[in-house]
Coordinates of C-alpha atoms and ligand atoms in Angstrom, one line a residue:
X305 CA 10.3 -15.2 20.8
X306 CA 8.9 -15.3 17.2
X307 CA 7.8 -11.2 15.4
X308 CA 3.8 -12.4 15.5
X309 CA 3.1 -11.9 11.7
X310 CA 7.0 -11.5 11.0
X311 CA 7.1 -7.7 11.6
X312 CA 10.4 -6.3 10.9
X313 CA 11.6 -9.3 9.8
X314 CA 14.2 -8.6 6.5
X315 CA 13.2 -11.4 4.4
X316 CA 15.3 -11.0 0.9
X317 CA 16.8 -8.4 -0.6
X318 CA 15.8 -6.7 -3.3
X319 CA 16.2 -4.0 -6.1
X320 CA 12.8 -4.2 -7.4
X321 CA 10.7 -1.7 -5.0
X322 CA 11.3 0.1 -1.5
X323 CA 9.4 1.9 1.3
X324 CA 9.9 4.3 3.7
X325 CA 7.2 3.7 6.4
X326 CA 7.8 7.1 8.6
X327 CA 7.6 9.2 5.7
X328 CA 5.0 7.7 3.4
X329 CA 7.1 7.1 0.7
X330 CA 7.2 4.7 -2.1
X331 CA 10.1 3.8 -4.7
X332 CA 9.7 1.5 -7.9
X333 CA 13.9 0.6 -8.5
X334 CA 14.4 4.4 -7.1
X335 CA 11.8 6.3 -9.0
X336 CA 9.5 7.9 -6.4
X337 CA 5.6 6.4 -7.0
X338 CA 4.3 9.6 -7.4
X339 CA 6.1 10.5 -10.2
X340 CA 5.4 7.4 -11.8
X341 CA 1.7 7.9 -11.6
X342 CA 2.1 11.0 -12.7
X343 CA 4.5 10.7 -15.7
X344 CA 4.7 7.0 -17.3
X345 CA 2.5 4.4 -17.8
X346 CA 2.0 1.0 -17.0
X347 CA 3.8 -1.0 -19.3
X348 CA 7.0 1.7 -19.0
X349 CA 6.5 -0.3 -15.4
X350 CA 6.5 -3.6 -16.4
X351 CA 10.0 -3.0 -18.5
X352 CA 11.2 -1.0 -15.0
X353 CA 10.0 -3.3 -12.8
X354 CA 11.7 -6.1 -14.9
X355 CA 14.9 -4.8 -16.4
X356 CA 15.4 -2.3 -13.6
X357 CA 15.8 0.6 -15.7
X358 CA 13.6 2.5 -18.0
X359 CA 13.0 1.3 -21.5
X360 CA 13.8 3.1 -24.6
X361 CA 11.4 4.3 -26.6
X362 CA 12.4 1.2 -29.1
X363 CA 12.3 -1.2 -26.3
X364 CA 8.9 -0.2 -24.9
X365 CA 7.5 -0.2 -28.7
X366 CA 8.7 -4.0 -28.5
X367 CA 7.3 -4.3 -25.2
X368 CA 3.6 -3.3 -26.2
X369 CA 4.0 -5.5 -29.0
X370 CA 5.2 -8.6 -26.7
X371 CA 2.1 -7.4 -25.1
X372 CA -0.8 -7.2 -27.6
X373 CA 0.8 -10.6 -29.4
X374 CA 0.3 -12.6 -26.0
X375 CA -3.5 -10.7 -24.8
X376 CA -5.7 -13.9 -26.4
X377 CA -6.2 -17.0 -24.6
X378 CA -5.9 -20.8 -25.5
X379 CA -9.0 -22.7 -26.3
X380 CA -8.4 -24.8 -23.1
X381 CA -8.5 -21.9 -20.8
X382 CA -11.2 -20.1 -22.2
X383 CA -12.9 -23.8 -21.7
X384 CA -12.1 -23.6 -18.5
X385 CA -13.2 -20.2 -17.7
X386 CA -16.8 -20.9 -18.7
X387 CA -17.0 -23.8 -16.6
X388 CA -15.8 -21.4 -13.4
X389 CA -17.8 -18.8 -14.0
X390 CA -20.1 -20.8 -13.8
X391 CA -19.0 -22.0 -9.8
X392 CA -16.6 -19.9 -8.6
X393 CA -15.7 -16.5 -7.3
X394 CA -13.4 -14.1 -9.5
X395 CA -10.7 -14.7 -7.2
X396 CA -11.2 -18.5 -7.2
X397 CA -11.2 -18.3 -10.9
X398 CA -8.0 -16.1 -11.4
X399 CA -5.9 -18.4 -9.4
X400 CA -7.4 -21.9 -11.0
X401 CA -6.8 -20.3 -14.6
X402 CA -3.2 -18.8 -14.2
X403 CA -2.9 -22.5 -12.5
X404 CA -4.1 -24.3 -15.5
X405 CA -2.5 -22.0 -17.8
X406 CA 0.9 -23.3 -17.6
X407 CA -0.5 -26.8 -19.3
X408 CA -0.9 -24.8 -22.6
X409 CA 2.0 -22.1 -22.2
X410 CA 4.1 -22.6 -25.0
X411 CA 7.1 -23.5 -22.2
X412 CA 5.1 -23.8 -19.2
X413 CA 7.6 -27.5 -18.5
X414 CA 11.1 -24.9 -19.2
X415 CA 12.9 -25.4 -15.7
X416 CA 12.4 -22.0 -13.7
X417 CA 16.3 -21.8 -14.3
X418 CA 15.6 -20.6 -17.6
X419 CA 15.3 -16.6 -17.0
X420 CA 14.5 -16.1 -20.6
X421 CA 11.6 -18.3 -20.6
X422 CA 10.5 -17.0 -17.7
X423 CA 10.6 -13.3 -18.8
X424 CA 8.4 -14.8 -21.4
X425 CA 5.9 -16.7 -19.3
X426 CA 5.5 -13.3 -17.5
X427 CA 4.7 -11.3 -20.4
X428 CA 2.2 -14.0 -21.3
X429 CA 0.4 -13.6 -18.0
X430 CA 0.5 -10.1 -17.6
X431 CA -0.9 -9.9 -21.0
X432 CA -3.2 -12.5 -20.7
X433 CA -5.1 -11.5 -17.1
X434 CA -7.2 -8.8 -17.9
X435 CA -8.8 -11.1 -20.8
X436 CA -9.4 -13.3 -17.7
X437 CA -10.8 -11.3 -15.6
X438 CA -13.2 -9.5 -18.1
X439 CA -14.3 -12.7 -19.7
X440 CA -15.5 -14.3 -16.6
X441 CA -17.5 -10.5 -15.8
X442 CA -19.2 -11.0 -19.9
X443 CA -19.9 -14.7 -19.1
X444 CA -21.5 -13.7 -15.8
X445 CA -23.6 -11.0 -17.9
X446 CA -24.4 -13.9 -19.9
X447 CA -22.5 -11.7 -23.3
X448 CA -20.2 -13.7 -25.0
X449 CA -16.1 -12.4 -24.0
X450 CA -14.8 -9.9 -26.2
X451 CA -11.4 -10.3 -28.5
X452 CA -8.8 -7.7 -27.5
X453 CA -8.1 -5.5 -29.5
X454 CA -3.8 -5.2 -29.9
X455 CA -4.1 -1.7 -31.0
X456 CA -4.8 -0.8 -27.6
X457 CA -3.0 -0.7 -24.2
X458 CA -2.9 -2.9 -21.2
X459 CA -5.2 -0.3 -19.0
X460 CA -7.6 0.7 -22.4
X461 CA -7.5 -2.7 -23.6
X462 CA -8.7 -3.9 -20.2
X463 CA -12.1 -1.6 -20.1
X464 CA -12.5 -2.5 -23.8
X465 CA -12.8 -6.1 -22.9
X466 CA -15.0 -5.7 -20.1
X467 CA -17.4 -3.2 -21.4
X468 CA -17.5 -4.0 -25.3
X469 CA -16.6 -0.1 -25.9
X470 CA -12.9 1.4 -26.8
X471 CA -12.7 3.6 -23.3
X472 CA -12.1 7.4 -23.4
X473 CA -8.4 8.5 -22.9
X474 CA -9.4 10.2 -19.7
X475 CA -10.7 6.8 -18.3
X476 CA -7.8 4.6 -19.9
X477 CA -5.6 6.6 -18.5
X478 CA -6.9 6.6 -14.8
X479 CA -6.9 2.8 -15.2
X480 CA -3.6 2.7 -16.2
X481 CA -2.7 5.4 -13.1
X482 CA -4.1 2.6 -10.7
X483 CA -2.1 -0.5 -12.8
X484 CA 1.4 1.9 -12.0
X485 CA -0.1 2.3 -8.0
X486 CA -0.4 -1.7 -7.5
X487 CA 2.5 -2.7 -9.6
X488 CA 5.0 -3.6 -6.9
X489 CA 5.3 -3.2 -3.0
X490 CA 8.1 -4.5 -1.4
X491 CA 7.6 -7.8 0.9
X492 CA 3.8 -7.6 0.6
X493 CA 2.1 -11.1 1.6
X494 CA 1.3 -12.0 -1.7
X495 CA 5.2 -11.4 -3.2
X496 CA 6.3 -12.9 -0.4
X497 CA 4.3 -16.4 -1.1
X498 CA 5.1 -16.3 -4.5
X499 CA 8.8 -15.7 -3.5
X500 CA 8.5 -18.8 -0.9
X501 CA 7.1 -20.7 -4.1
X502 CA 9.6 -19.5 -6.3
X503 CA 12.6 -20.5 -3.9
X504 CA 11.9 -24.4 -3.8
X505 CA 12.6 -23.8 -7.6
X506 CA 9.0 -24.6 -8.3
X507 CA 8.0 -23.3 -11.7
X508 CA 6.5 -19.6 -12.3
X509 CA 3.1 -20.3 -12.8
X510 CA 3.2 -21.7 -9.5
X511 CA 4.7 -19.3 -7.9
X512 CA 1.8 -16.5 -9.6
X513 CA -0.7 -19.4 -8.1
X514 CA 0.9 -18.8 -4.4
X515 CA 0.4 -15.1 -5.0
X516 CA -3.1 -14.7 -6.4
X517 CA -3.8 -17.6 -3.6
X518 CA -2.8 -14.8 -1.1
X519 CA -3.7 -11.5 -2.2
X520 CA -7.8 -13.0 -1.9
X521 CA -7.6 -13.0 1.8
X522 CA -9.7 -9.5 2.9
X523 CA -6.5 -8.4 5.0
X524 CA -4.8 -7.6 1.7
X525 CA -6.2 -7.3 -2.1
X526 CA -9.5 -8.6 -0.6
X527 CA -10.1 -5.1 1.4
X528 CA -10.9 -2.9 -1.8
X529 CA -14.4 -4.8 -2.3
X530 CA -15.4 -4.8 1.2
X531 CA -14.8 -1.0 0.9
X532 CA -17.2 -0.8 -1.4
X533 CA -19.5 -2.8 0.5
X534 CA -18.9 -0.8 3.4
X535 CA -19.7 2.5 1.2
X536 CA -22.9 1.2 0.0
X537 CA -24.1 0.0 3.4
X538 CA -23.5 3.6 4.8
X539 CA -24.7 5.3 1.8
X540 CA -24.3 9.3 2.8
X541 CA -21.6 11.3 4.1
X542 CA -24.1 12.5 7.1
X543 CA -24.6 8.3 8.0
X544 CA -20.3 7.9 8.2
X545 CA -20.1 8.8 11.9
X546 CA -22.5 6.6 14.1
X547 CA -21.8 3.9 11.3
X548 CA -18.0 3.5 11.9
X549 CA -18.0 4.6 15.8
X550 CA -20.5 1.5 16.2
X551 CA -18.1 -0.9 13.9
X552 CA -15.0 0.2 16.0
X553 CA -17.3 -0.2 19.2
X554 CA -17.7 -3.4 17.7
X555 CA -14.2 -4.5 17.4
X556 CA -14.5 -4.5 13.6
X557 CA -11.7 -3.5 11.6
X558 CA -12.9 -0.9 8.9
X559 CA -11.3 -1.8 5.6
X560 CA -8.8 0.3 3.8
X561 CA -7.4 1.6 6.7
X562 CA -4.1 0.6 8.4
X563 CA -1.1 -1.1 7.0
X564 CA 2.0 -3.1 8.5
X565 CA 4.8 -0.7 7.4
X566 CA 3.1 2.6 6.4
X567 CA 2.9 5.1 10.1
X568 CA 1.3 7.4 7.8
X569 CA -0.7 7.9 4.9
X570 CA 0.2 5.4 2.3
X571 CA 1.5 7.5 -1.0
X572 CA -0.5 5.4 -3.3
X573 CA -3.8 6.4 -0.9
X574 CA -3.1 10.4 -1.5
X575 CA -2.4 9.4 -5.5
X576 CA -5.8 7.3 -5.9
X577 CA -7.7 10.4 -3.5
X578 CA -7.1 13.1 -6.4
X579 CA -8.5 10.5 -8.9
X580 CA -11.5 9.2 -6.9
X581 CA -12.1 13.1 -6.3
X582 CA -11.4 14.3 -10.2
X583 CA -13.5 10.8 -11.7
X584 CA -16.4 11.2 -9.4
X585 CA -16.5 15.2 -10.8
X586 CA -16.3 14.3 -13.9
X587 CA -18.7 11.1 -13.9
X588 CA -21.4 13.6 -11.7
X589 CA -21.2 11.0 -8.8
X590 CA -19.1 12.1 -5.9
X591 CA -21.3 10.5 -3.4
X592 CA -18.7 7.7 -2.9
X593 CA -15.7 10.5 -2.3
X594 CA -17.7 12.6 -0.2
X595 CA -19.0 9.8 1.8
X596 CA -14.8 8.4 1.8
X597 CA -13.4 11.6 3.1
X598 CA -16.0 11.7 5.9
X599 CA -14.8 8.5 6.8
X600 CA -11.3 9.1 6.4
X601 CA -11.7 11.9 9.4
X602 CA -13.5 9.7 11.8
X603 CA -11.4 7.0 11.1
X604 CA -8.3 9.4 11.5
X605 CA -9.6 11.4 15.0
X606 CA -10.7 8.1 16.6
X607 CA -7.9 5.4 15.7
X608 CA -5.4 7.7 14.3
X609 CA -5.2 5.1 11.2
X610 CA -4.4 6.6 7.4
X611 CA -5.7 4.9 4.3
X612 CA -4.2 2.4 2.5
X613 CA -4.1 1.8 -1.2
X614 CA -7.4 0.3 -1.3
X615 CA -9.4 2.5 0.6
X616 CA -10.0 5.1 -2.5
X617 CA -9.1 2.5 -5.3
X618 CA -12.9 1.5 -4.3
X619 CA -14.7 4.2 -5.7
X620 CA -12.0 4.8 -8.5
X621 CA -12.9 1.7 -10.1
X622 CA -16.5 2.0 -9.7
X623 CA -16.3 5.8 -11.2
X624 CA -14.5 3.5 -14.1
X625 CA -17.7 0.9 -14.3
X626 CA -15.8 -2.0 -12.9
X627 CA -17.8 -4.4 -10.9
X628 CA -17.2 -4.8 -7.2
X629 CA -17.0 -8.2 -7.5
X630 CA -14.0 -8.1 -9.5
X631 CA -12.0 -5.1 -7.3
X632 CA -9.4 -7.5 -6.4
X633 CA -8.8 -9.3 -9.4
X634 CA -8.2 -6.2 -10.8
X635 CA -5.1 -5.6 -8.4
X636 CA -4.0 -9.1 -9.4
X637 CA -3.8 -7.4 -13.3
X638 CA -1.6 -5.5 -11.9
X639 CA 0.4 -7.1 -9.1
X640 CA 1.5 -9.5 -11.3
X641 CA 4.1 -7.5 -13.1
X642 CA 5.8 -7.2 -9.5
X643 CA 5.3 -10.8 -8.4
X644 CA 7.0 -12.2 -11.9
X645 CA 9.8 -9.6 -11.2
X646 CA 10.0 -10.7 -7.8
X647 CA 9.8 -14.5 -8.4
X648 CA 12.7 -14.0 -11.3
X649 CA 14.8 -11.7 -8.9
X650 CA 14.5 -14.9 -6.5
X651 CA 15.8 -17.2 -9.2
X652 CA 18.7 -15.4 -10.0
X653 CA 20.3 -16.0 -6.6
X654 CA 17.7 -18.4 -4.9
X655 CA 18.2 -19.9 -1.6
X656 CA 15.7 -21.9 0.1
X657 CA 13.0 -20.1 1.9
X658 CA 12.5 -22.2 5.4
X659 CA 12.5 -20.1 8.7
X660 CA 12.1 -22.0 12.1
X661 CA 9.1 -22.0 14.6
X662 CA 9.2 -21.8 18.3
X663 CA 7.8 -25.0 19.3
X664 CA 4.6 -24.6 22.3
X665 CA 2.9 -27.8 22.4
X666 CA 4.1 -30.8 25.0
X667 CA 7.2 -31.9 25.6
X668 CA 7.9 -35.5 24.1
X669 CA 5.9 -38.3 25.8
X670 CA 5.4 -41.9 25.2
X671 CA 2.5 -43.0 23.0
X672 CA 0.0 -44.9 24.6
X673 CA -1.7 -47.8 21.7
X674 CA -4.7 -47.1 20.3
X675 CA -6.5 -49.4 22.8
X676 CA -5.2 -48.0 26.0
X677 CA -6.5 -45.0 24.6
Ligands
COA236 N1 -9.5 -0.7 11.6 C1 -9.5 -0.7 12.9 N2 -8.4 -0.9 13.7 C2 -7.3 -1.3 13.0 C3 -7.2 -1.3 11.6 C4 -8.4 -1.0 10.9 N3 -8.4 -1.1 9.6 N4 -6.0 -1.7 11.3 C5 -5.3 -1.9 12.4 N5 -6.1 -1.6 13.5 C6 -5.7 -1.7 14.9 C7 -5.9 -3.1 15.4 O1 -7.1 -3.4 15.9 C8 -4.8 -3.2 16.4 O2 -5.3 -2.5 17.6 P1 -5.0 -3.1 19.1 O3 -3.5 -3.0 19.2 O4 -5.8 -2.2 19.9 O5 -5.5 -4.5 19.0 C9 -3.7 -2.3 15.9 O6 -4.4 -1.3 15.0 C10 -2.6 -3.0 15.1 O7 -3.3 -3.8 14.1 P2 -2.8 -5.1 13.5 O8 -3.9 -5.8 12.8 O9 -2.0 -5.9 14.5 O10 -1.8 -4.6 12.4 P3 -1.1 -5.4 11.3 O11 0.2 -4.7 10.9 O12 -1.0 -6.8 11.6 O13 -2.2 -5.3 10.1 C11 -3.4 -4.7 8.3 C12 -2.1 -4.5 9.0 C13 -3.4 -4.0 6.9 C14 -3.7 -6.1 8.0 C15 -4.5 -4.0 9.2 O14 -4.3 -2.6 9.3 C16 -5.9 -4.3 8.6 O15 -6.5 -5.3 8.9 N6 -6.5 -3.3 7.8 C17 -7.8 -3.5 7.2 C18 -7.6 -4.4 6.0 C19 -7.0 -3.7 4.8 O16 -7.3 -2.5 4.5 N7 -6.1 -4.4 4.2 C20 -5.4 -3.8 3.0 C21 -3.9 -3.6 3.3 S1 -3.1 -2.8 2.0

């Protein structure tokens, strides 16, 4: 018999990330997530999740510079991305435009057996997202997208695109919290796509494509906008109760709740909890975190199911002025870094990805022509 959904199933191994589901506990190559939220920042990430050990202060100097070098797009993307604002969800967009990007990247036809070049093609997207992603939200504004600016980082960069003002430190730096949560997570359905992509020595891009393609669906990066939605529809903390007892009556599944390997609450959850409670303080709008913990206490005496990382990543990145529309892309910005770690891990000693399937339909019969039919 097949694991339904491939639970428990070891897939690859890896020494990029780890989890220990009983306890709640998350490592990026050993380093325990919460002190990396706490104490570096996203781009120390990248280099970790990368090179598997902390950079230098040198090499994360030549990092940001990598970095803020790579941010601006080519003409024929930023063509593009006008035309799919125009038609297509954020999502939709991300994944046609990290498609179409390897046409222009500088060695977007390098075989994917050239790790340099793909260390380089990495950069270019992780650098290059956010610009994405905040040019399609301008467009949609009908403003016109906003240069980056290289003097910033990633996470302050990002809000600078988006809202046309240099972010405060406070809020850069709550960005750039959430860009360290996402980074990497194991054998996540997105990582493992672009890992299956990856392993028929397919090129990068490709590979990020397989990822983005995945991450959409509303059982993984999807959930953090329907949270929102779900937060707006209830719209008080005194409204939480009859609202989720009737969706669980319902069968429904309430979103940001539950996860596959996680028996407890997901570290990343209690992380994004202090910042959704310390941003909505500080913004003088904690109806979204008082209206979230109501729901985390049904949710938790009538299922006995803990967040997950999107469940409070909702409200953190409307505290930050972030769109709904855009929650997931935004995880993309930061999933990426782990997917091109993962994709180049699976290079490095890549076997073809091709399980087997338990076969249920007939047993072989004789085909009867098309006019016997
Ligand atoms: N709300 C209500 N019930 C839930 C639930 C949720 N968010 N998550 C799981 N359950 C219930 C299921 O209905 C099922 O109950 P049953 O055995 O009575 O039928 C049981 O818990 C197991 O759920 P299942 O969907 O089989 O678990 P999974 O490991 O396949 O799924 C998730 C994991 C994350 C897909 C699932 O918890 C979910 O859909 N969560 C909501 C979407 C979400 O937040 N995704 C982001 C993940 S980071």
């Amino acid at each position: 018999m097949p694991t339904k959904g491939l639970e428990d199933v070891v897939a690859a191994e890896t020494a990029i990330s780890d989890i220990d589901g009983r306890e709640g506990k998350l490592w990026y190559v050993g380093y325990d997530i919460k002190e990396l939220a706490a104490s570096s920042t996203f781009e120390e990430v990248i280099y970790l999740l990368h090179n598997l050990e902390m950079p230098t202060a040198a090499q994360l100097d030549d990092l940001n510079a990598q970095l803020a070098k790579e941010r601006e797009l080519h003409e024929f993307t930023k063509d593009l991305l006008e035309t799919m604002t125009a038609v297509a969800s954020p999502m939709s967009m991300l994944r046609t435009l990290v498609s179409a990007e390897s046409a222009h990247d500088p060695e977007g036809w390098e075989t994917p057996e050239n790790d340099e070049a793909n260390l380089r093609k990495s950069i270019r997207l992780i650098a290059r997202l956010p610009q994405m992603i905040a040019g399609y939200c301008r467009l949609k504004q009908g403003k016109a997208p906003m240069d980056p600016n290289p003097g910033l980082s990633q996470a302050a960069n990002f809000l600078y695109v988006l809202t046309g003002e240099v972010p405060s430190e406070d809020d850069a730096r709550v960005l750039d919290q959430c860009l360290v949560l996402h980074a990497d997570h194991t054998m996540n359905a997105s990582t493992f796509a672009a890992r299956v992509t990856a392993a028929t020595l397919s090129d990068i891009h490709s590979a990020m494509t397989s990822a983005i393609a995945t991450l959409k669906g509303p059982l993984h990066g999807g959930a953090n906008e329907r949270v929102f939605e779900m937060l707006i529809e209830i719209d008080s903390p005194e409204a939480v109760e009859d609202n989720i007892k009737a969706r669980l009556a319902n069968k429904k599944k309430i979103m940001g709740f539950g996860h596959r390997v996680y028996k407890t609450e997901d570290p990343r959850a209690t992380v994004l909890r202090e910042l959704a409670r310390d941003l909505g303080t500080r913004k003088g709008e904690s109806k979204w975190f008082d209206i979230s913990e109501r729901i985390y206490e049904v949710v938790r005496d009538e299922k006995g199911l803990y967040p997950n990382v999107d469940f409070y990543a909702a409200s953190v990145y409307h505290g930050l002025g972030i769109p709904k529309e855009l929650f997931t892309t935004v995880f993309a910005a930061s999933r990426i870094a782990g997917w091109t770690a993962h994709a180049r891990e699976q290079y490095s000693n890549n076997r073809l990805i091709r399980p087997e399937s338990d076969y249920i339909g007939p047993a072989p019969r004789s085909l009867v022509p098309l006019v016997n039919r």
